[in-house]
Amino acid sequence: MRGQTAVSEARRITKTTRLQGEVRVPGELRTAAQAFWLAAISIGDSRFEQVPTSAVTTLDILVDLGVGVASDNGTVTVSGVGLQGLQQPQQVIDLQLPAEAALPALAILSQQSFVSRVRIAPESRELALQLLALLARTGAVGVEESDCLLHLDGTESPGGATHEESDLPGPVKLGLLTAGLFAQTPTILREPTSSKDRVDVLLKTRGVDVEGSRQLDPTLRTITLTPGSPPQALDLDIAGDLTGALPFIVAAVAVRRSDVTIRHVVLRPENRAFVDIVRQIGAELEIIDNDSGSVDLALKGSGRMKSTRVADKRAENLLDHVALLAILATQTEGEFIIRDIESLREGEYDFIEHLAGLLRAVQAKVGEYSYGLVIDGGRPLKGARIETRGHPGLAQAFAVAGLLANGDMDIDDTECVEPVYPGFFDQLDALRSPKRKETT
């Protein structure tokens, strides 16, 4: 490990003068789970690269349903069994996934001939119940057995349906179209022409006969799925989860003279708050669109960034990344305010208080208030011993700080990062330029 050594079970990070190179981060769970379920009802083998560790639950479920799954050198192969090849599961199916992945899976299960019980995430409950109510038109029967536990009776001969509602959420539309694969007659949806969901594209790329058209009303788009055959098997390099890219973004814009590109990541309106802040404060971050729907992020370290205020809804969207945001704040000029994060004081310990203590330990000038933190940036950081309390976000944030600090940054319990981002520290270390010899 260049610039990293084990010290009393802690990982030591040392300062670097530049970061250079390219990064690929683990795939997004939502994209992976969607793709796995569609691969399961395809015919043939679908191969996947950049599979996130969090996807193992979905793969285990598919195995329980009789789908072949194999892994070799990081490549996961799903051997599809076709539309009617799934087997009755032996246990409750865990679909506690983002709604965009959970609802297509729920639709597939609702169209089987067997009974299944499905547990969904609380945040997906309302959309799941809406989907089941609409799928009743196809003959599928599904009810909520208890809170977030669904009972699906399935159906022997599902039919198509025309859904005139034009204001359906994207996950519900995708669920209805996925169910339409099993129908005897076409499935028809309406959506505003202004809609950016384009859920039909996901199926069209797999050879499904689905077309969009404008008819009498120019404000509406009609989507028609004509059943006939299962989706085609499809190899996929899963686009990276933006969350995994954030530490590299902060490191690249904060370390002067850096030149780093993060390849093939998912950037959506709902997950781009951190990226927008990085651009707002004047960091050099270019977003490059790819044909695949993903983006590349080109980053340079100029060392000239201004402070800002993060509050209200924007702060709420960044609660999981406050530690990393605080490290970014130390590299800006002026007072960087992070407020409306009081909920982080609840739980096993007061996260804000602990984070403020760690920031002071590395010589950052920080004010702690009931509502959050005020960080006076532009001051040099100093290495310190960092107690992560098993929090991956703290370990990653202070690893980035270690690249900037004078003196050794010794971070304890960094093993907590491995389950969420295998190989994170090796990737961070590989960006150092010039390369260092391993330290013993």
Tab-separated table of C-alpha atoms in Angstrom:
chain	number	residue	atom	x	y	z
A	1	MET	CA	0.000	0.000	0.000
A	2	ARG	CA	1.516	3.303	-1.084
A	3	GLY	CA	0.955	5.945	1.555
A	4	GLN	CA	-1.057	3.538	3.733
A	5	THR	CA	0.159	1.257	6.512
A	6	ALA	CA	-1.420	-0.625	9.387
A	7	VAL	CA	-0.781	1.093	12.723
A	8	SER	CA	-2.263	-0.588	15.820
A	9	GLU	CA	-5.133	-1.922	13.710
A	10	ALA	CA	-5.569	1.531	12.150
A	11	ARG	CA	-4.994	2.460	8.522
A	12	ARG	CA	-2.495	5.254	7.973
A	13	ILE	CA	-3.124	7.749	5.185
A	14	THR	CA	-0.411	10.237	4.233
A	15	LYS	CA	-0.440	13.444	2.253
A	16	THR	CA	-0.149	13.435	-1.518
A	17	THR	CA	0.786	16.199	-3.932
A	18	ARG	CA	-1.412	15.058	-6.806
A	19	LEU	CA	-4.041	12.524	-7.855
A	20	GLN	CA	-4.204	11.257	-11.408
A	21	GLY	CA	-6.002	8.480	-13.255
A	22	GLU	CA	-9.377	6.881	-13.881
A	23	VAL	CA	-11.822	5.303	-11.447
A	24	ARG	CA	-14.693	2.827	-11.768
A	25	VAL	CA	-16.971	2.535	-8.746
A	26	PRO	CA	-19.288	-0.379	-7.827
A	27	GLY	CA	-22.529	-0.569	-9.773
A	28	GLU	CA	-25.803	0.963	-8.652
A	29	LEU	CA	-28.097	-1.483	-6.811
A	30	ARG	CA	-31.236	-0.164	-8.506
A	31	THR	CA	-29.805	-0.769	-11.980
A	32	ALA	CA	-28.359	-4.153	-11.018
A	33	ALA	CA	-31.538	-5.514	-9.424
A	34	GLN	CA	-33.683	-4.392	-12.365
A	35	ALA	CA	-31.323	-6.100	-14.780
A	36	PHE	CA	-31.114	-9.335	-12.756
A	37	TRP	CA	-34.899	-9.784	-12.629
A	38	LEU	CA	-35.284	-9.175	-16.357
A	39	ALA	CA	-32.392	-11.559	-17.030
A	40	ALA	CA	-34.139	-14.206	-14.908
A	41	ILE	CA	-37.169	-14.293	-17.242
A	42	SER	CA	-35.047	-14.145	-20.397
A	43	ILE	CA	-33.826	-17.135	-22.360
A	44	GLY	CA	-30.063	-17.624	-22.224
A	45	ASP	CA	-27.186	-16.239	-20.194
A	46	SER	CA	-26.795	-12.577	-19.239
A	47	ARG	CA	-23.391	-11.465	-17.941
A	48	PHE	CA	-22.859	-8.542	-15.600
A	49	GLU	CA	-19.788	-6.516	-14.638
A	50	GLN	CA	-19.364	-4.060	-11.740
A	51	VAL	CA	-21.949	-5.841	-9.591
A	52	PRO	CA	-22.399	-4.172	-6.170
A	53	THR	CA	-22.021	-6.323	-3.060
A	54	SER	CA	-25.493	-5.196	-1.975
A	55	ALA	CA	-26.974	-7.135	-4.911
A	56	VAL	CA	-26.213	-10.514	-3.331
A	57	THR	CA	-29.670	-10.601	-1.698
A	58	THR	CA	-31.368	-10.302	-5.086
A	59	LEU	CA	-29.169	-13.027	-6.557
A	60	ASP	CA	-29.944	-15.355	-3.634
A	61	ILE	CA	-33.668	-14.793	-4.195
A	62	LEU	CA	-33.339	-15.708	-7.865
A	63	VAL	CA	-31.524	-18.916	-6.938
A	64	ASP	CA	-34.423	-19.760	-4.590
A	65	LEU	CA	-36.748	-19.215	-7.566
A	66	GLY	CA	-34.809	-21.741	-9.654
A	67	VAL	CA	-32.650	-19.333	-11.659
A	68	GLY	CA	-29.034	-20.261	-12.339
A	69	VAL	CA	-26.513	-17.764	-10.965
A	70	ALA	CA	-22.725	-18.050	-11.214
A	71	SER	CA	-19.848	-15.717	-10.360
A	72	ASP	CA	-16.357	-15.826	-11.837
A	73	ASN	CA	-13.634	-13.190	-11.388
A	74	GLY	CA	-16.155	-10.451	-10.695
A	75	THR	CA	-18.479	-11.365	-13.572
A	76	VAL	CA	-21.952	-12.546	-12.551
A	77	THR	CA	-23.877	-14.748	-14.991
A	78	VAL	CA	-27.653	-15.118	-14.691
A	79	SER	CA	-29.117	-18.018	-16.689
A	80	GLY	CA	-32.664	-17.061	-17.605
A	81	VAL	CA	-35.534	-19.549	-17.348
A	82	GLY	CA	-38.096	-17.741	-19.485
A	83	LEU	CA	-41.449	-16.276	-18.549
A	84	GLN	CA	-42.857	-19.434	-16.961
A	85	GLY	CA	-39.707	-21.097	-15.665
A	86	LEU	CA	-39.617	-19.671	-12.144
A	87	GLN	CA	-40.253	-22.074	-9.268
A	88	GLN	CA	-42.299	-21.450	-6.143
A	89	PRO	CA	-40.005	-19.934	-3.500
A	90	GLN	CA	-39.368	-21.649	-0.190
A	91	GLN	CA	-39.374	-18.455	1.840
A	92	VAL	CA	-40.598	-14.868	1.939
A	93	ILE	CA	-39.080	-12.890	-0.931
A	94	ASP	CA	-37.182	-9.806	0.200
A	95	LEU	CA	-37.848	-6.962	-2.231
A	96	GLN	CA	-36.650	-4.181	0.060
A	97	LEU	CA	-35.162	-2.378	-2.913
A	98	PRO	CA	-35.693	1.019	-4.519
A	99	ALA	CA	-39.174	1.101	-6.064
A	100	GLU	CA	-37.689	1.222	-9.582
A	101	ALA	CA	-36.299	-2.279	-8.988
A	102	ALA	CA	-38.883	-3.678	-6.557
A	103	LEU	CA	-41.965	-3.032	-8.694
A	104	PRO	CA	-40.824	-4.860	-11.866
A	105	ALA	CA	-39.925	-7.827	-9.653
A	106	LEU	CA	-43.309	-7.621	-7.936
A	107	ALA	CA	-44.996	-7.560	-11.340
A	108	ILE	CA	-43.114	-10.674	-12.454
A	109	LEU	CA	-44.137	-12.571	-9.322
A	110	SER	CA	-47.768	-11.457	-9.634
A	111	GLN	CA	-47.992	-13.088	-13.073
A	112	GLN	CA	-46.775	-16.520	-11.959
A	113	SER	CA	-49.066	-19.480	-11.326
A	114	PHE	CA	-47.757	-20.016	-7.792
A	115	VAL	CA	-48.382	-18.238	-4.511
A	116	SER	CA	-45.629	-16.049	-3.088
A	117	ARG	CA	-45.162	-13.734	-0.138
A	118	VAL	CA	-43.117	-10.588	-0.638
A	119	ARG	CA	-41.663	-8.061	1.787
A	120	ILE	CA	-41.130	-4.556	0.454
A	121	ALA	CA	-39.432	-1.448	1.813
A	122	PRO	CA	-41.721	1.028	3.621
A	123	GLU	CA	-40.841	3.763	1.135
A	124	SER	CA	-42.034	1.525	-1.737
A	125	ARG	CA	-45.285	0.445	-0.053
A	126	GLU	CA	-47.625	3.047	-1.548
A	127	LEU	CA	-46.384	2.478	-5.095
A	128	ALA	CA	-46.483	-1.311	-4.663
A	129	LEU	CA	-50.122	-1.219	-3.554
A	130	GLN	CA	-50.966	1.086	-6.461
A	131	LEU	CA	-49.343	-1.376	-8.861
A	132	LEU	CA	-51.223	-4.355	-7.414
A	133	ALA	CA	-54.526	-2.489	-7.693
A	134	LEU	CA	-53.872	-1.837	-11.389
A	135	LEU	CA	-52.659	-5.391	-12.005
A	136	ALA	CA	-56.017	-6.675	-10.776
A	137	ARG	CA	-57.186	-5.750	-14.291
A	138	THR	CA	-54.941	-8.521	-15.629
A	139	GLY	CA	-56.364	-11.127	-13.256
A	140	ALA	CA	-53.527	-10.950	-10.747
A	141	VAL	CA	-54.485	-11.073	-7.075
A	142	GLY	CA	-52.302	-9.426	-4.450
A	143	VAL	CA	-53.121	-8.121	-0.983
A	144	GLU	CA	-51.215	-6.657	1.934
A	145	GLU	CA	-51.042	-9.402	4.550
A	146	SER	CA	-49.476	-7.113	7.138
A	147	ASP	CA	-47.436	-3.915	7.070
A	148	CYS	CA	-45.171	-4.162	3.970
A	149	LEU	CA	-45.763	-7.931	3.654
A	150	LEU	CA	-47.666	-8.773	0.465
A	151	HIS	CA	-49.459	-11.995	-0.461
A	152	LEU	CA	-49.594	-12.777	-4.195
A	153	ASP	CA	-51.984	-15.476	-5.412
A	154	GLY	CA	-50.661	-15.257	-8.945
A	155	THR	CA	-52.689	-16.010	-12.063
A	156	GLU	CA	-52.903	-18.889	-14.536
A	157	SER	CA	-53.741	-16.864	-17.660
A	158	PRO	CA	-52.903	-13.174	-17.268
A	159	GLY	CA	-54.499	-10.758	-19.686
A	160	GLY	CA	-53.435	-7.447	-21.105
A	161	ALA	CA	-54.995	-4.166	-20.051
A	162	THR	CA	-55.346	-0.568	-21.155
A	163	HIS	CA	-54.397	1.894	-18.432
A	164	GLU	CA	-55.843	5.310	-19.204
A	165	GLU	CA	-54.268	7.004	-16.177
A	166	SER	CA	-51.637	9.397	-17.525
A	167	ASP	CA	-50.067	10.429	-14.239
A	168	LEU	CA	-48.630	7.112	-13.090
A	169	PRO	CA	-45.190	7.163	-11.409
A	170	GLY	CA	-42.301	5.705	-13.394
A	171	PRO	CA	-41.873	2.569	-11.221
A	172	VAL	CA	-45.586	1.762	-11.572
A	173	LYS	CA	-45.430	2.157	-15.360
A	174	LEU	CA	-42.410	-0.125	-15.527
A	175	GLY	CA	-44.217	-2.691	-13.371
A	176	LEU	CA	-47.278	-2.634	-15.641
A	177	LEU	CA	-45.183	-3.063	-18.784
A	178	THR	CA	-43.178	-5.876	-17.191
A	179	ALA	CA	-46.425	-7.660	-16.283
A	180	GLY	CA	-47.509	-7.156	-19.886
A	181	LEU	CA	-44.790	-9.563	-21.016
A	182	PHE	CA	-46.902	-12.403	-19.588
A	183	ALA	CA	-50.242	-11.291	-21.076
A	184	GLN	CA	-52.210	-12.796	-23.936
A	185	THR	CA	-53.098	-9.390	-25.383
A	186	PRO	CA	-51.324	-6.008	-25.605
A	187	THR	CA	-50.744	-3.739	-22.628
A	188	ILE	CA	-51.327	-0.039	-23.265
A	189	LEU	CA	-50.236	2.930	-21.123
A	190	ARG	CA	-50.573	6.690	-21.447
A	191	GLU	CA	-48.031	9.246	-20.290
A	192	PRO	CA	-47.436	12.955	-20.862
A	193	THR	CA	-45.160	13.687	-23.805
A	194	SER	CA	-43.085	15.719	-21.348
A	195	SER	CA	-42.347	12.620	-19.235
A	196	LYS	CA	-38.673	11.769	-18.864
A	197	ASP	CA	-39.281	8.290	-17.416
A	198	ARG	CA	-38.972	6.450	-20.766
A	199	VAL	CA	-39.457	3.136	-18.989
A	200	ASP	CA	-40.146	1.447	-22.326
A	201	VAL	CA	-36.493	1.872	-23.333
A	202	LEU	CA	-35.383	-0.594	-20.638
A	203	LEU	CA	-37.528	-3.307	-22.264
A	204	LYS	CA	-36.922	-2.273	-25.868
A	205	THR	CA	-33.158	-2.765	-25.467
A	206	ARG	CA	-33.946	-6.377	-24.552
A	207	GLY	CA	-35.859	-7.035	-27.745
A	208	VAL	CA	-39.352	-6.542	-26.331
A	209	ASP	CA	-41.990	-5.338	-28.825
A	210	VAL	CA	-42.862	-2.026	-27.192
A	211	GLU	CA	-43.571	1.180	-29.089
A	212	GLY	CA	-44.416	4.759	-28.183
A	213	SER	CA	-46.616	6.982	-30.330
A	214	ARG	CA	-48.643	10.199	-30.248
A	215	GLN	CA	-52.261	9.877	-31.290
A	216	LEU	CA	-55.203	12.287	-31.043
A	217	ASP	CA	-53.994	14.184	-27.993
A	218	PRO	CA	-50.570	15.749	-28.741
A	219	THR	CA	-49.889	16.131	-25.011
A	220	LEU	CA	-50.025	12.371	-24.442
A	221	ARG	CA	-47.777	9.538	-25.541
A	222	THR	CA	-49.213	6.039	-25.889
A	223	ILE	CA	-46.981	3.080	-25.052
A	224	THR	CA	-48.048	-0.286	-26.439
A	225	LEU	CA	-46.376	-3.543	-25.434
A	226	THR	CA	-47.247	-6.519	-27.612
A	227	PRO	CA	-46.447	-9.833	-25.905
A	228	GLY	CA	-45.034	-12.788	-27.740
A	229	SER	CA	-41.641	-13.755	-26.409
A	230	PRO	CA	-39.490	-13.272	-23.304
A	231	PRO	CA	-36.849	-10.550	-23.130
A	232	GLN	CA	-33.543	-11.309	-24.792
A	233	ALA	CA	-30.495	-12.059	-22.682
A	234	LEU	CA	-28.280	-8.997	-22.396
A	235	ASP	CA	-24.730	-8.461	-21.148
A	236	LEU	CA	-24.393	-5.329	-19.050
A	237	ASP	CA	-21.602	-3.294	-17.507
A	238	ILE	CA	-23.579	-1.873	-14.583
A	239	ALA	CA	-23.220	1.888	-14.263
A	240	GLY	CA	-21.601	3.023	-11.027
A	241	ASP	CA	-23.435	4.252	-7.947
A	242	LEU	CA	-22.764	7.964	-7.529
A	243	THR	CA	-22.467	7.499	-3.761
A	244	GLY	CA	-19.314	5.457	-4.296
A	245	ALA	CA	-17.870	8.222	-6.461
A	246	LEU	CA	-18.284	11.041	-3.933
A	247	PRO	CA	-15.047	10.497	-1.938
A	248	PHE	CA	-13.062	10.487	-5.187
A	249	ILE	CA	-14.813	13.675	-6.304
A	250	VAL	CA	-13.849	15.498	-3.107
A	251	ALA	CA	-10.293	14.168	-3.191
A	252	ALA	CA	-9.787	15.139	-6.835
A	253	VAL	CA	-11.070	18.716	-6.528
A	254	ALA	CA	-9.305	19.322	-3.195
A	255	VAL	CA	-5.805	18.034	-4.014
A	256	ARG	CA	-4.176	20.654	-6.228
A	257	ARG	CA	-3.038	19.717	-9.744
A	258	SER	CA	-5.154	16.557	-9.689
A	259	ASP	CA	-6.636	15.193	-12.906
A	260	VAL	CA	-9.109	12.355	-12.311
A	261	THR	CA	-11.935	10.902	-14.394
A	262	ILE	CA	-14.676	8.765	-12.862
A	263	ARG	CA	-16.136	6.575	-15.592
A	264	HIS	CA	-19.686	5.330	-16.225
A	265	VAL	CA	-21.718	6.469	-13.211
A	266	VAL	CA	-25.448	7.080	-12.795
A	267	LEU	CA	-26.457	10.721	-12.352
A	268	ARG	CA	-30.155	11.328	-11.719
A	269	PRO	CA	-32.094	14.430	-10.623
A	270	GLU	CA	-32.699	12.836	-7.235
A	271	ASN	CA	-29.069	11.916	-6.476
A	272	ARG	CA	-27.061	14.847	-7.820
A	273	ALA	CA	-27.265	17.263	-4.854
A	274	PHE	CA	-23.636	16.695	-3.814
A	275	VAL	CA	-22.366	17.109	-7.378
A	276	ASP	CA	-24.317	20.346	-7.729
A	277	ILE	CA	-22.716	21.743	-4.557
A	278	VAL	CA	-19.238	20.822	-5.787
A	279	ARG	CA	-19.881	22.763	-8.992
A	280	GLN	CA	-21.513	25.666	-7.138
A	281	ILE	CA	-18.434	26.288	-4.985
A	282	GLY	CA	-16.269	26.636	-8.074
A	283	ALA	CA	-14.604	23.235	-8.282
A	284	GLU	CA	-13.607	21.983	-11.727
A	285	LEU	CA	-16.106	19.196	-12.402
A	286	GLU	CA	-17.255	18.451	-15.939
A	287	ILE	CA	-20.189	16.110	-16.615
A	288	ILE	CA	-19.790	14.149	-19.855
A	289	ASP	CA	-22.875	12.297	-21.116
A	290	ASN	CA	-22.448	8.774	-22.461
A	291	ASP	CA	-24.651	7.043	-25.023
A	292	SER	CA	-25.517	4.408	-22.392
A	293	GLY	CA	-27.351	6.944	-20.230
A	294	SER	CA	-24.519	7.153	-17.716
A	295	VAL	CA	-21.975	9.958	-17.350
A	296	ASP	CA	-18.250	10.403	-16.891
A	297	LEU	CA	-17.078	12.948	-14.331
A	298	ALA	CA	-13.881	14.819	-15.257
A	299	LEU	CA	-12.281	16.476	-12.218
A	300	LYS	CA	-9.340	18.799	-11.699
A	301	GLY	CA	-7.861	20.163	-8.491
A	302	SER	CA	-7.522	23.924	-8.767
A	303	GLY	CA	-7.492	24.635	-5.035
A	304	ARG	CA	-9.825	27.608	-5.471
A	305	MET	CA	-13.248	26.943	-3.961
A	306	LYS	CA	-15.682	29.236	-2.174
A	307	SER	CA	-17.900	28.451	0.791
A	308	THR	CA	-21.688	28.093	0.683
A	309	ARG	CA	-24.717	27.344	2.818
A	310	VAL	CA	-26.352	23.903	2.786
A	311	ALA	CA	-29.769	23.842	4.449
A	312	ASP	CA	-33.411	22.743	4.229
A	313	LYS	CA	-34.215	20.114	1.581
A	314	ARG	CA	-30.692	20.162	0.208
A	315	ALA	CA	-29.292	19.270	3.628
A	316	GLU	CA	-31.899	16.542	4.056
A	317	ASN	CA	-30.781	14.948	0.783
A	318	LEU	CA	-27.166	14.920	1.996
A	319	LEU	CA	-27.567	13.499	5.511
A	320	ASP	CA	-25.607	10.364	4.576
A	321	HIS	CA	-22.715	12.464	3.278
A	322	VAL	CA	-22.314	15.150	5.931
A	323	ALA	CA	-18.845	13.945	6.975
A	324	LEU	CA	-17.567	14.137	3.399
A	325	LEU	CA	-19.255	17.498	2.920
A	326	ALA	CA	-17.481	18.754	6.047
A	327	ILE	CA	-14.074	17.698	4.686
A	328	LEU	CA	-14.889	19.491	1.433
A	329	ALA	CA	-15.830	22.563	3.487
A	330	THR	CA	-12.378	22.662	5.103
A	331	GLN	CA	-10.906	23.277	1.648
A	332	THR	CA	-13.087	26.287	0.801
A	333	GLU	CA	-12.556	29.958	1.600
A	334	GLY	CA	-14.895	31.474	4.178
A	335	GLU	CA	-17.638	30.097	6.409
A	336	PHE	CA	-19.291	26.955	5.095
A	337	ILE	CA	-22.637	26.402	6.844
A	338	ILE	CA	-24.256	22.959	7.131
A	339	ARG	CA	-27.571	23.238	8.972
A	340	ASP	CA	-30.935	21.462	9.400
A	341	ILE	CA	-29.158	18.175	10.147
A	342	GLU	CA	-30.427	17.818	13.735
A	343	SER	CA	-31.653	14.272	13.061
A	344	LEU	CA	-28.012	13.138	13.064
A	345	ARG	CA	-27.916	13.777	16.805
A	346	GLU	CA	-30.336	10.897	17.341
A	347	GLY	CA	-29.410	7.232	17.459
A	348	GLU	CA	-26.632	5.369	19.265
A	349	TYR	CA	-24.537	8.525	19.554
A	350	ASP	CA	-24.585	12.176	18.565
A	351	PHE	CA	-23.026	12.037	15.099
A	352	ILE	CA	-22.694	15.822	14.776
A	353	GLU	CA	-20.868	16.113	18.096
A	354	HIS	CA	-18.540	13.243	17.184
A	355	LEU	CA	-17.827	14.671	13.723
A	356	ALA	CA	-17.107	18.113	15.177
A	357	GLY	CA	-14.624	16.542	17.583
A	358	LEU	CA	-12.836	14.747	14.759
A	359	LEU	CA	-12.674	17.936	12.702
A	360	ARG	CA	-11.089	19.776	15.622
A	361	ALA	CA	-8.621	16.910	16.023
A	362	VAL	CA	-7.373	17.516	12.474
A	363	GLN	CA	-7.111	21.266	13.231
A	364	ALA	CA	-10.167	22.376	11.277
A	365	LYS	CA	-11.893	25.448	12.663
A	366	VAL	CA	-15.455	24.316	13.326
A	367	GLY	CA	-18.397	25.670	15.270
A	368	GLU	CA	-20.981	23.211	16.533
A	369	TYR	CA	-24.553	24.403	16.918
A	370	SER	CA	-27.860	22.715	17.671
A	371	TYR	CA	-28.776	22.835	13.980
A	372	GLY	CA	-25.431	21.650	12.575
A	373	LEU	CA	-21.926	22.903	11.804
A	374	VAL	CA	-20.158	26.044	10.624
A	375	ILE	CA	-16.705	25.397	9.185
A	376	ASP	CA	-14.196	28.163	8.547
A	377	GLY	CA	-12.245	26.718	5.634
A	378	GLY	CA	-8.927	27.448	4.017
A	379	ARG	CA	-6.795	26.330	6.963
A	380	PRO	CA	-4.201	23.526	6.749
A	381	LEU	CA	-5.247	20.186	8.216
A	382	LYS	CA	-3.085	18.066	10.488
A	383	GLY	CA	-3.032	14.287	10.806
A	384	ALA	CA	-4.685	12.697	13.842
A	385	ARG	CA	-6.084	9.446	15.167
A	386	ILE	CA	-9.643	9.021	13.841
A	387	GLU	CA	-12.242	6.973	15.695
A	388	THR	CA	-14.800	5.941	13.058
A	389	ARG	CA	-17.083	3.951	15.389
A	390	GLY	CA	-17.594	1.580	12.470
A	391	HIS	CA	-19.129	4.291	10.263
A	392	PRO	CA	-18.045	3.833	6.603
A	393	GLY	CA	-18.776	7.467	5.750
A	394	LEU	CA	-16.426	8.718	8.467
A	395	ALA	CA	-13.670	6.334	7.382
A	396	GLN	CA	-13.921	7.438	3.749
A	397	ALA	CA	-14.186	11.140	4.567
A	398	PHE	CA	-11.100	11.179	6.770
A	399	ALA	CA	-9.196	9.040	4.280
A	400	VAL	CA	-9.719	11.944	1.882
A	401	ALA	CA	-8.630	14.350	4.626
A	402	GLY	CA	-5.477	12.271	5.054
A	403	LEU	CA	-4.474	13.042	1.473
A	404	LEU	CA	-4.558	16.751	2.363
A	405	ALA	CA	-3.217	16.809	5.919
A	406	ASN	CA	0.285	17.436	7.192
A	407	GLY	CA	1.293	14.402	9.228
A	408	ASP	CA	-0.146	10.906	9.455
A	409	MET	CA	-3.909	10.292	9.479
A	410	ASP	CA	-4.509	7.038	11.387
A	411	ILE	CA	-8.060	5.763	10.868
A	412	ASP	CA	-9.383	2.913	12.980
A	413	ASP	CA	-11.887	0.210	12.018
A	414	THR	CA	-11.598	0.792	8.283
A	415	GLU	CA	-12.886	-2.747	7.723
A	416	CYS	CA	-16.358	-1.197	7.926
A	417	VAL	CA	-15.852	0.185	4.407
A	418	GLU	CA	-15.283	-3.201	2.753
A	419	PRO	CA	-18.940	-4.366	2.770
A	420	VAL	CA	-20.131	-1.153	1.103
A	421	TYR	CA	-17.138	-0.530	-1.172
A	422	PRO	CA	-14.693	-3.432	-1.598
A	423	GLY	CA	-11.200	-2.222	-2.449
A	424	PHE	CA	-11.931	1.441	-1.751
A	425	PHE	CA	-8.587	2.215	-0.108
A	426	ASP	CA	-6.607	0.436	-2.823
A	427	GLN	CA	-8.391	2.492	-5.487
A	428	LEU	CA	-7.761	5.715	-3.609
A	429	ASP	CA	-4.104	4.811	-3.191
A	430	ALA	CA	-3.723	3.934	-6.886
A	431	LEU	CA	-4.538	7.534	-7.854
A	432	ARG	CA	-1.466	8.946	-6.122
A	433	SER	CA	0.952	10.659	-8.477
A	434	PRO	CA	3.863	10.231	-8.425
A	435	LYS	CA	3.528	6.636	-7.262
A	436	ARG	CA	5.108	5.785	-3.950
A	437	LYS	CA	6.812	2.627	-2.902
A	438	GLU	CA	5.047	0.554	-0.268
A	439	THR	CA	5.776	1.619	3.285
A	440	THR	CA	6.591	-0.946	5.936
